[in-house]
Amino acid sequence: MWTVKVVGLGVVALSLSLELFGRLLRRLRPAGRILNEVLFFPTEMACVEHIFTPSSPHSCFCSLPHGKETSLSRLLQRILSASFSLDLCVFAFSNINLRRAVLALHSRGVAIRVLTDKDYAAITGSQIGVLRKAGICVRCDVGSVYMHHKFAVVDGRLLITGSLNWTLTAVQGNMENILITEEPRLVQPFIKEFHRLWMRNDPARYQHSNDQKPAHVTTRTQCPVNHDKY
Amino acid sequence: MWTVKVVGLGVVALSLSLELFGRLLRRLRPAGRILNEVLFFPTEMACVEHIFTPSSPHSCFCSLPHGKETSLSRLLQRILSASFSLDLCVFAFSNINLRRAVLALHSRGVAIRVLTDKDYAAITGSQIGVLRKAGICVRCDVGSVYMHHKFAVVDGRLLITGSLNWTLTAVQGNMENILITEEPRLVQPFIKEFHRLWMRNDPARYQHSNDQKPAHVTTRTQCPVNHDKY
């Protein structure tokens, strides 16, 4: 009789141990699944048409290699993974493929905010004007020598940052890096910094004060009101 | 009698469970302790003398605020934490405090390798020449439009990367970021990339081939032989 009880107790102890192990693993496992990825540039030249038209991946007949995964294609995929928001803080933005990705998100209804450098927003080849014309809310930093960041936050959870400006030379010619992470201790400070810079460069600050608004600051009417919520 | 046995078995089961929990926690805990830190610039102006002379922290009487922790002081501390190696891959290097940190490590016997851009190594204010004169091994990238990285790997475990060039303007004037992490999935690709670029820009490749060595490539004799091991 006591043997049965002992075995029963053993089974209960084992079950409890397994249950506790399971709970512990479930609590600790998410850290291991956090996305951490590094891309290096210059990227190989390859067609990226299939990333923009995944429903018809063989629709492009350009002379570039097709179906090849490159650092640029990975970067585009990460940007296009946005479901509801993209906060972009970039010094120079002249790359056509990256512009196309941002416009594709905008046409899907993703809320986009772009913060850029006041001088580089107006250089030849800059795509900042195209974004503004499309109705995307753009602000230029007025408080520093250069607004030299090159980061983006996708859906408030994925950080894309590194040395890479969003230009053709950076993507195809330079030695560059992009670090992509979901690690909250890295993502959260960038979200906070974006918010701080966004608020600091709010054109309303100039409209509501006696300060003269610099010519390169986007007027508030160019920004949809709901963009200011993020 | 059987009660004693049951209790004894229970105690054994509990001890085993606790031991297993302990082992599991020891295996999983390091992930939570991994260093992840973000610094933003421009930094506040403050004296950093105490970082270089921690044994006499009150020895400086300059007019800057003392005892203040800033993004620059944090960055210097992270660099100076190197015990045996510093691999630095930086586009522009003209900051005197950062140069001082690198020279301090060199004088402590830390193995230092510096990879930089061929054009920016020679601009006015560049500290690359000072590092070379001190005997630090420097190589210039010859295979890209710009060697635009701005990262360092400390002791093969700590990655320091971001938008910040190692210049005075970047530290004191620009909006910049530095991301510091021990996450292996982020650190390892940078170690691999540094090794790849270091090997690719080995002056021996020019000495042992019929190719003419570009004037800006450091000769092999300027690099201590042991530096090439890392």
Short mmCIF file of C-alpha atoms in Angstrom, two decimals:
data_model
loop_
_atom_site.label_atom_id
_atom_site.label_comp_id
_atom_site.label_asym_id
_atom_site.label_seq_id
_atom_site.Cartn_x
_atom_site.Cartn_y
_atom_site.Cartn_z
CA MET A 1 0.00 0.00 0.00
CA TRP A 2 2.72 2.45 1.01
CA THR A 3 4.57 1.65 -2.22
CA VAL A 4 1.54 2.87 -4.17
CA LYS A 5 1.47 6.05 -2.10
CA VAL A 6 5.19 6.63 -2.58
CA VAL A 7 4.91 6.13 -6.35
CA GLY A 8 1.85 8.40 -6.40
CA LEU A 9 3.73 11.09 -4.51
CA GLY A 10 6.66 10.72 -6.87
CA VAL A 11 4.38 11.17 -9.87
CA VAL A 12 2.81 14.27 -8.30
CA ALA A 13 6.29 15.72 -7.54
CA LEU A 14 7.44 15.01 -11.10
CA SER A 15 4.30 16.56 -12.60
CA LEU A 16 4.73 19.65 -10.47
CA SER A 17 8.39 19.93 -11.46
CA LEU A 18 7.56 19.60 -15.16
CA GLU A 19 4.79 22.18 -14.87
CA LEU A 20 7.10 24.65 -13.13
CA PHE A 21 9.84 24.01 -15.70
CA GLY A 22 7.34 24.64 -18.48
CA ARG A 23 6.22 27.93 -16.97
CA LEU A 24 9.79 29.05 -16.43
CA LEU A 25 10.72 28.20 -20.00
CA ARG A 26 7.69 30.04 -21.38
CA ARG A 27 8.73 33.13 -19.40
CA LEU A 28 12.34 33.01 -20.47
CA ARG A 29 12.04 31.80 -24.07
CA PRO A 30 10.82 35.09 -25.69
CA ALA A 31 14.26 36.66 -25.09
CA GLY A 32 15.80 34.05 -27.35
CA ARG A 33 13.30 34.72 -30.12
CA ILE A 34 13.93 38.45 -30.27
CA LEU A 35 14.99 39.47 -33.77
CA ASN A 36 18.60 40.57 -34.01
CA GLU A 37 20.08 40.95 -37.48
CA VAL A 38 23.02 42.75 -39.08
CA LEU A 39 23.33 43.76 -42.74
CA PHE A 40 26.47 44.98 -44.45
CA PHE A 41 26.83 47.11 -47.53
CA PRO A 42 27.63 47.78 -50.34
CA THR A 43 24.91 45.45 -51.48
CA GLU A 44 25.11 43.17 -54.48
CA MET A 45 23.23 44.49 -57.48
CA ALA A 46 19.99 42.54 -57.89
CA CYS A 47 16.40 43.16 -58.94
CA VAL A 48 14.12 44.05 -56.00
CA GLU A 49 10.88 44.24 -58.00
CA HIS A 50 9.54 41.03 -56.43
CA ILE A 51 9.65 42.69 -52.99
CA PHE A 52 7.23 45.38 -54.13
CA THR A 53 5.04 42.98 -56.15
CA PRO A 54 5.14 39.70 -54.22
CA SER A 55 1.94 38.51 -55.95
CA SER A 56 3.72 38.45 -59.33
CA PRO A 57 7.38 37.77 -58.50
CA HIS A 58 8.37 36.99 -62.10
CA SER A 59 6.93 40.13 -63.65
CA CYS A 60 10.23 41.96 -64.09
CA PHE A 61 12.49 41.39 -67.10
CA CYS A 62 15.29 43.83 -66.25
CA SER A 63 18.91 42.84 -66.79
CA LEU A 64 19.76 42.54 -63.07
CA PRO A 65 19.95 39.11 -61.37
CA HIS A 66 16.54 37.96 -60.13
CA GLY A 67 15.48 36.13 -56.98
CA LYS A 68 18.67 37.00 -55.13
CA GLU A 69 18.56 37.99 -51.48
CA THR A 70 20.81 40.98 -50.77
CA SER A 71 21.31 43.43 -47.91
CA LEU A 72 19.08 45.90 -49.75
CA SER A 73 16.31 43.36 -50.28
CA ARG A 74 16.45 42.40 -46.57
CA LEU A 75 16.31 46.07 -45.57
CA LEU A 76 13.35 46.71 -47.87
CA GLN A 77 11.52 43.69 -46.47
CA ARG A 78 12.03 44.90 -42.91
CA ILE A 79 10.74 48.37 -43.76
CA LEU A 80 7.77 46.96 -45.69
CA SER A 81 6.88 44.77 -42.68
CA ALA A 82 5.35 47.88 -41.05
CA SER A 83 1.67 47.41 -40.25
CA PHE A 84 0.73 50.73 -38.71
CA SER A 85 3.67 53.10 -38.23
CA LEU A 86 7.10 54.07 -39.49
CA ASP A 87 9.16 56.75 -37.75
CA LEU A 88 12.15 57.64 -39.86
CA CYS A 89 15.00 59.84 -38.69
CA VAL A 90 17.54 60.13 -41.48
CA PHE A 91 20.28 62.58 -42.44
CA ALA A 92 20.24 62.06 -46.22
CA PHE A 93 17.48 60.38 -48.24
CA SER A 94 17.98 60.03 -51.98
CA ASN A 95 17.61 56.30 -52.63
CA ILE A 96 14.79 55.55 -55.07
CA ASN A 97 14.07 52.01 -53.82
CA LEU A 98 13.87 53.16 -50.21
CA ARG A 99 11.62 56.05 -51.26
CA ARG A 100 9.41 53.55 -53.08
CA ALA A 101 9.14 51.45 -49.91
CA VAL A 102 8.11 54.47 -47.83
CA LEU A 103 5.52 55.53 -50.43
CA ALA A 104 4.17 51.96 -50.60
CA LEU A 105 3.63 52.02 -46.83
CA HIS A 106 2.00 55.45 -47.07
CA SER A 107 -0.44 54.20 -49.72
CA ARG A 108 -1.30 51.27 -47.40
CA GLY A 109 -2.29 53.73 -44.69
CA VAL A 110 0.77 53.26 -42.48
CA ALA A 111 1.35 56.41 -40.40
CA ILE A 112 4.72 57.80 -41.43
CA ARG A 113 6.76 60.56 -39.81
CA VAL A 114 10.06 61.68 -41.30
CA LEU A 115 12.60 63.77 -39.45
CA THR A 116 15.57 64.92 -41.49
CA ASP A 117 18.44 67.37 -41.70
CA LYS A 118 17.56 70.91 -42.71
CA ASP A 119 20.46 71.23 -45.17
CA TYR A 120 20.38 67.76 -46.71
CA ALA A 121 16.61 67.85 -47.26
CA ALA A 122 17.16 70.27 -50.12
CA ILE A 123 20.21 68.83 -51.92
CA THR A 124 20.00 67.56 -55.49
CA GLY A 125 18.53 64.08 -55.59
CA SER A 126 16.90 64.32 -52.17
CA GLN A 127 13.59 62.46 -52.04
CA ILE A 128 12.26 64.47 -49.11
CA GLY A 129 10.28 66.75 -51.45
CA VAL A 130 8.66 63.71 -53.09
CA LEU A 131 7.58 62.40 -49.69
CA ARG A 132 6.12 65.77 -48.77
CA LYS A 133 4.23 66.00 -52.05
CA ALA A 134 2.74 62.57 -51.36
CA GLY A 135 1.36 63.95 -48.08
CA ILE A 136 3.88 62.39 -45.72
CA CYS A 137 4.61 64.45 -42.63
CA VAL A 138 8.19 65.71 -42.71
CA ARG A 139 10.01 67.84 -40.16
CA CYS A 140 13.53 69.25 -40.41
CA ASP A 141 15.79 69.48 -37.40
CA VAL A 142 16.78 73.04 -36.63
CA GLY A 143 18.68 72.62 -33.38
CA SER A 144 21.97 70.98 -34.29
CA VAL A 145 24.91 71.27 -36.66
CA TYR A 146 23.71 68.13 -38.45
CA MET A 147 20.77 65.84 -37.74
CA HIS A 148 23.06 62.89 -38.44
CA HIS A 149 20.88 59.96 -37.26
CA LYS A 150 20.03 57.17 -39.67
CA PHE A 151 17.40 55.13 -37.88
CA ALA A 152 13.84 53.96 -38.32
CA VAL A 153 11.35 52.44 -35.89
CA VAL A 154 8.78 50.09 -37.40
CA ASP A 155 5.46 49.66 -35.55
CA GLY A 156 7.07 50.89 -32.33
CA ARG A 157 8.88 47.55 -31.93
CA LEU A 158 11.59 47.10 -34.57
CA LEU A 159 14.66 49.32 -34.71
CA ILE A 160 16.64 49.73 -37.94
CA THR A 161 19.82 51.75 -37.35
CA GLY A 162 23.43 52.00 -38.42
CA SER A 163 25.90 53.98 -40.50
CA LEU A 164 23.87 53.83 -43.70
CA ASN A 165 22.27 56.97 -45.05
CA TRP A 166 19.34 56.27 -47.33
CA THR A 167 21.29 57.14 -50.48
CA LEU A 168 22.37 55.29 -53.61
CA THR A 169 26.09 55.71 -52.84
CA ALA A 170 25.67 54.35 -49.33
CA VAL A 171 23.76 51.29 -50.56
CA GLN A 172 25.86 50.49 -53.62
CA GLY A 173 29.26 52.08 -53.03
CA ASN A 174 30.19 52.44 -49.36
CA MET A 175 31.18 50.10 -46.57
CA GLU A 176 28.16 50.43 -44.29
CA ASN A 177 26.19 48.58 -41.68
CA ILE A 178 22.58 48.26 -40.60
CA LEU A 179 21.59 46.71 -37.31
CA ILE A 180 18.02 45.45 -36.91
CA THR A 181 16.70 44.55 -33.48
CA GLU A 182 13.55 44.07 -31.45
CA GLU A 183 15.46 44.23 -28.13
CA PRO A 184 13.32 46.61 -26.03
CA ARG A 185 16.32 48.06 -24.18
CA LEU A 186 17.67 49.21 -27.54
CA VAL A 187 14.38 50.10 -29.25
CA GLN A 188 12.79 52.14 -26.45
CA PRO A 189 15.52 54.83 -26.17
CA PHE A 190 15.26 55.44 -29.92
CA ILE A 191 11.46 55.78 -29.69
CA LYS A 192 11.91 58.29 -26.86
CA GLU A 193 14.58 60.22 -28.77
CA PHE A 194 12.43 60.34 -31.91
CA HIS A 195 9.53 61.72 -29.87
CA ARG A 196 11.78 64.35 -28.27
CA LEU A 197 13.18 65.52 -31.61
CA TRP A 198 9.76 65.42 -33.26
CA MET A 199 8.25 67.64 -30.57
CA ARG A 200 11.24 69.98 -30.55
CA ASN A 201 10.90 70.57 -34.28
CA ASP A 202 7.16 71.09 -34.28
CA PRO A 203 6.43 74.06 -36.59
CA ALA A 204 3.67 75.11 -34.16
CA ARG A 205 6.42 76.23 -31.81
CA TYR A 206 7.38 78.83 -34.37
CA GLN A 207 3.81 79.72 -35.35
CA HIS A 208 2.80 80.30 -31.71
CA SER A 209 5.85 82.29 -30.69
CA ASN A 210 7.44 85.50 -31.82
CA ASP A 211 10.40 83.56 -33.23
CA GLN A 212 10.70 83.73 -36.95
CA LYS A 213 10.00 80.30 -38.45
CA PRO A 214 12.95 79.11 -40.50
CA ALA A 215 12.03 78.61 -44.16
CA HIS A 216 13.01 74.93 -44.14
CA VAL A 217 10.57 73.91 -41.40
CA THR A 218 7.49 72.17 -42.76
CA THR A 219 4.34 74.11 -42.01
CA ARG A 220 1.87 72.35 -39.74
CA THR A 221 -0.74 72.19 -42.47
CA GLN A 222 1.45 69.79 -44.41
CA CYS A 223 1.17 67.23 -41.61
CA PRO A 224 -2.04 65.23 -41.10
CA VAL A 225 -3.17 65.96 -37.55
CA ASN A 226 -3.25 62.31 -36.49
CA HIS A 227 0.47 61.95 -37.17
CA ASP A 228 1.17 64.09 -34.16
CA LYS A 229 -0.30 61.48 -31.84
CA TYR A 230 2.60 59.06 -32.14
CA MET B 1 7.58 4.22 9.27
CA TRP B 2 6.11 4.71 5.81
CA THR B 3 5.31 8.36 6.72
CA VAL B 4 9.01 8.95 7.33
CA LYS B 5 9.81 7.37 3.98
CA VAL B 6 7.19 9.46 2.16
CA VAL B 7 8.44 12.66 3.80
CA GLY B 8 12.02 11.65 2.96
CA LEU B 9 11.08 11.01 -0.64
CA GLY B 10 9.29 14.36 -0.77
CA VAL B 11 12.39 16.12 0.54
CA VAL B 12 14.54 14.35 -2.06
CA ALA B 13 12.09 15.30 -4.85
CA LEU B 14 12.04 18.91 -3.65
CA SER B 15 15.83 19.07 -3.44
CA LEU B 16 16.15 17.64 -6.93
CA SER B 17 13.60 20.14 -8.29
CA LEU B 18 15.43 23.08 -6.66
CA GLU B 19 18.77 21.86 -8.00
CA LEU B 20 17.34 21.53 -11.52
CA PHE B 21 15.72 24.99 -11.28
CA GLY B 22 19.03 26.43 -10.13
CA ARG B 23 20.91 24.90 -13.05
CA LEU B 24 18.29 26.08 -15.52
CA LEU B 25 18.39 29.61 -14.12
CA ARG B 26 22.18 29.71 -14.28
CA ARG B 27 22.01 28.69 -17.96
CA LEU B 28 19.31 31.15 -18.88
CA ARG B 29 20.17 34.14 -16.68
CA PRO B 30 23.12 35.49 -18.73
CA ALA B 31 20.72 36.56 -21.51
CA GLY B 32 19.04 38.94 -19.12
CA ARG B 33 22.31 40.41 -17.96
CA ILE B 34 23.62 41.17 -21.44
CA LEU B 35 24.64 44.80 -21.67
CA ASN B 36 22.45 46.87 -23.98
CA GLU B 37 22.85 50.64 -23.84
CA VAL B 38 22.07 53.61 -26.08
CA LEU B 39 23.78 57.00 -25.95
CA PHE B 40 22.62 60.14 -27.73
CA PHE B 41 24.60 63.16 -28.79
CA PRO B 42 25.41 66.07 -28.81
CA THR B 43 26.83 65.51 -25.37
CA GLU B 44 26.75 68.04 -22.56
CA MET B 45 30.04 69.80 -22.04
CA ALA B 46 31.77 68.41 -18.95
CA CYS B 47 35.26 67.60 -17.76
CA VAL B 48 36.32 64.00 -18.53
CA GLU B 49 39.71 64.15 -16.82
CA HIS B 50 38.55 61.85 -13.98
CA ILE B 51 37.93 59.08 -16.51
CA PHE B 52 41.58 59.10 -17.54
CA THR B 53 42.90 59.57 -14.00
CA PRO B 54 40.46 57.67 -11.75
CA SER B 55 43.04 57.49 -8.95
CA SER B 56 42.98 61.30 -8.57
CA PRO B 57 39.47 62.33 -9.67
CA HIS B 58 39.75 65.86 -8.26
CA SER B 59 43.01 66.76 -9.97
CA CYS B 60 41.51 68.92 -12.72
CA PHE B 61 40.67 72.58 -12.18
CA CYS B 62 39.35 73.43 -15.66
CA SER B 63 36.27 75.60 -16.06
CA LEU B 64 34.00 72.78 -17.28
CA PRO B 65 31.48 71.12 -14.90
CA HIS B 66 33.08 68.26 -12.95
CA GLY B 67 31.75 64.86 -11.90
CA LYS B 68 28.98 64.91 -14.47
CA GLU B 69 28.10 61.78 -16.41
CA THR B 70 27.55 62.51 -20.10
CA SER B 71 27.22 60.48 -23.29
CA LEU B 72 30.89 61.18 -23.99
CA SER B 73 32.01 60.06 -20.53
CA ARG B 74 29.96 56.85 -20.89
CA LEU B 75 31.48 56.21 -24.32
CA LEU B 76 35.01 56.80 -23.01
CA GLN B 77 34.38 54.43 -20.10
CA ARG B 78 33.17 51.71 -22.44
CA ILE B 79 36.23 52.10 -24.68
CA LEU B 80 38.59 52.18 -21.70
CA SER B 81 37.03 48.97 -20.36
CA ALA B 82 39.10 47.06 -22.96
CA SER B 83 41.40 44.50 -21.33
CA PHE B 84 43.16 42.97 -24.31
CA SER B 85 41.85 44.21 -27.69
CA LEU B 86 40.15 47.07 -29.49
CA ASP B 87 39.19 46.79 -33.14
CA LEU B 88 38.15 50.16 -34.45
CA CYS B 89 36.55 50.73 -37.84
CA VAL B 90 35.82 54.42 -38.26
CA PHE B 91 35.27 56.79 -41.16
CA ALA B 92 36.54 60.01 -39.54
CA PHE B 93 38.65 60.26 -36.39
CA SER B 94 39.57 63.75 -35.14
CA ASN B 95 38.28 63.80 -31.54
CA ILE B 96 41.07 64.46 -29.05
CA ASN B 97 39.39 62.74 -26.09
CA LEU B 98 38.69 59.61 -28.11
CA ARG B 99 42.27 59.64 -29.40
CA ARG B 100 43.47 59.92 -25.79
CA ALA B 101 41.40 56.87 -24.84
CA VAL B 102 42.87 54.82 -27.69
CA LEU B 103 46.42 55.90 -26.80
CA ALA B 104 45.79 55.07 -23.12
CA LEU B 105 44.74 51.55 -24.10
CA HIS B 106 47.79 51.23 -26.35
CA SER B 107 50.12 52.24 -23.50
CA ARG B 108 48.44 49.56 -21.32
CA GLY B 109 49.34 46.91 -23.90
CA VAL B 110 45.86 46.47 -25.36
CA ALA B 111 46.15 45.22 -28.96
CA ILE B 112 44.61 47.87 -31.19
CA ARG B 113 43.74 47.69 -34.87
CA VAL B 114 42.32 50.71 -36.69
CA LEU B 115 40.64 50.52 -40.07
CA THR B 116 39.70 53.84 -41.62
CA ASP B 117 38.77 55.63 -44.80
CA LYS B 118 41.58 56.36 -47.23
CA ASP B 119 40.48 59.95 -47.90
CA TYR B 120 39.42 60.97 -44.40
CA ALA B 121 42.61 59.61 -42.82
CA ALA B 122 44.50 62.55 -44.27
CA ILE B 123 42.15 65.48 -43.66
CA THR B 124 43.08 68.38 -41.39
CA GLY B 125 42.56 67.46 -37.75
CA SER B 126 42.59 63.72 -38.37
CA GLN B 127 44.20 61.82 -35.49
CA ILE B 128 45.06 58.78 -37.60
CA GLY B 129 48.63 60.02 -38.08
CA VAL B 130 49.05 60.40 -34.30
CA LEU B 131 47.90 56.81 -33.78
CA ARG B 132 50.33 55.56 -36.41
CA LYS B 133 53.21 57.49 -34.87
CA ALA B 134 52.40 55.89 -31.51
CA GLY B 135 52.87 52.48 -33.16
CA ILE B 136 49.21 51.55 -33.52
CA CYS B 137 48.43 49.40 -36.53
CA VAL B 138 46.30 51.32 -39.02
CA ARG B 139 44.95 50.19 -42.38
CA CYS B 140 43.00 52.24 -44.89
CA ASP B 141 40.17 50.76 -46.90
CA VAL B 142 40.86 50.88 -50.63
CA GLY B 143 37.89 48.96 -52.00
CA SER B 144 34.90 51.25 -51.59
CA VAL B 145 33.68 54.77 -52.29
CA TYR B 146 33.78 55.48 -48.54
CA MET B 147 34.65 53.24 -45.61
CA HIS B 148 31.70 54.72 -43.74
CA HIS B 149 31.48 52.39 -40.70
CA LYS B 150 31.71 53.83 -37.21
CA PHE B 151 32.05 50.82 -34.95
CA ALA B 152 34.42 49.35 -32.41
CA VAL B 153 34.65 45.90 -30.85
CA VAL B 154 36.08 45.75 -27.33
CA ASP B 155 37.71 42.49 -26.21
CA GLY B 156 35.81 40.58 -28.90
CA ARG B 157 32.61 40.86 -26.83
CA LEU B 158 31.33 44.44 -26.71
CA LEU B 159 30.08 46.25 -29.81
CA ILE B 160 30.01 50.05 -29.97
CA THR B 161 28.31 51.27 -33.14
CA GLY B 162 26.04 54.01 -34.46
CA SER B 163 25.92 57.17 -36.51
CA LEU B 164 28.68 58.95 -34.59
CA ASN B 165 32.00 59.58 -36.29
CA TRP B 166 34.84 60.06 -33.83
CA THR B 167 34.99 63.82 -34.40
CA LEU B 168 34.48 66.91 -32.25
CA THR B 169 31.50 68.11 -34.32
CA ALA B 170 29.77 64.75 -34.04
CA VAL B 171 30.22 64.62 -30.26
CA GLN B 172 29.41 68.25 -29.47
CA GLY B 173 27.30 69.54 -32.36
CA ASN B 174 25.33 66.84 -34.15
CA MET B 175 22.30 64.73 -33.37
CA GLU B 176 23.93 61.29 -33.16
CA ASN B 177 23.50 57.89 -31.59
CA ILE B 178 25.73 55.16 -30.21
CA LEU B 179 24.44 51.70 -29.49
CA ILE B 180 26.44 49.49 -27.11
CA THR B 181 25.68 45.80 -26.86
CA GLU B 182 27.08 42.44 -25.82
CA GLU B 183 24.36 40.52 -27.71
CA PRO B 184 26.38 37.84 -29.56
CA ARG B 185 24.03 37.83 -32.57
CA LEU B 186 24.87 41.52 -33.08
CA VAL B 187 28.54 41.44 -32.03
CA GLN B 188 29.66 38.40 -34.03
CA PRO B 189 28.74 39.71 -37.52
CA PHE B 190 30.73 42.89 -36.81
CA ILE B 191 33.76 40.85 -35.67
CA LYS B 192 33.51 38.83 -38.88
CA GLU B 193 33.16 41.95 -41.03
CA PHE B 194 36.12 43.62 -39.34
CA HIS B 195 38.25 40.54 -40.00
CA ARG B 196 37.14 40.47 -43.65
CA LEU B 197 37.96 44.15 -44.21
CA TRP B 198 41.22 43.89 -42.26
CA MET B 199 42.41 41.00 -44.40
CA ARG B 200 41.26 42.64 -47.62
CA ASN B 201 43.28 45.75 -46.88
CA ASP B 202 46.44 43.94 -45.82
CA PRO B 203 49.39 45.82 -47.39
CA ALA B 204 51.09 42.44 -47.91
CA ARG B 205 48.63 41.83 -50.71
CA TYR B 206 50.23 44.71 -52.55
CA GLN B 207 53.81 43.85 -51.57
CA HIS B 208 53.48 40.25 -52.75
CA SER B 209 51.76 41.01 -56.02
CA ASN B 210 52.62 43.00 -59.08
CA ASP B 211 49.91 45.52 -58.22
CA GLN B 212 51.19 48.91 -57.34
CA LYS B 213 50.55 49.67 -53.67
CA PRO B 214 48.43 52.81 -53.27
CA ALA B 215 50.29 55.52 -51.37
CA HIS B 216 47.70 55.66 -48.61
CA VAL B 217 48.03 52.02 -47.55
CA THR B 218 50.08 51.58 -44.40
CA THR B 219 53.22 49.54 -45.01
CA ARG B 220 53.41 46.23 -43.18
CA THR B 221 56.43 47.38 -41.18
CA GLN B 222 54.26 49.94 -39.38
CA CYS B 223 52.18 47.18 -37.84
CA PRO B 224 53.57 45.03 -35.01
CA VAL B 225 53.45 41.44 -36.23
CA ASN B 226 51.32 40.20 -33.32
CA HIS B 227 48.49 42.57 -34.28
CA ASP B 228 47.81 40.46 -37.32
CA LYS B 229 46.81 37.50 -35.16
CA TYR B 230 43.50 38.95 -34.07
#
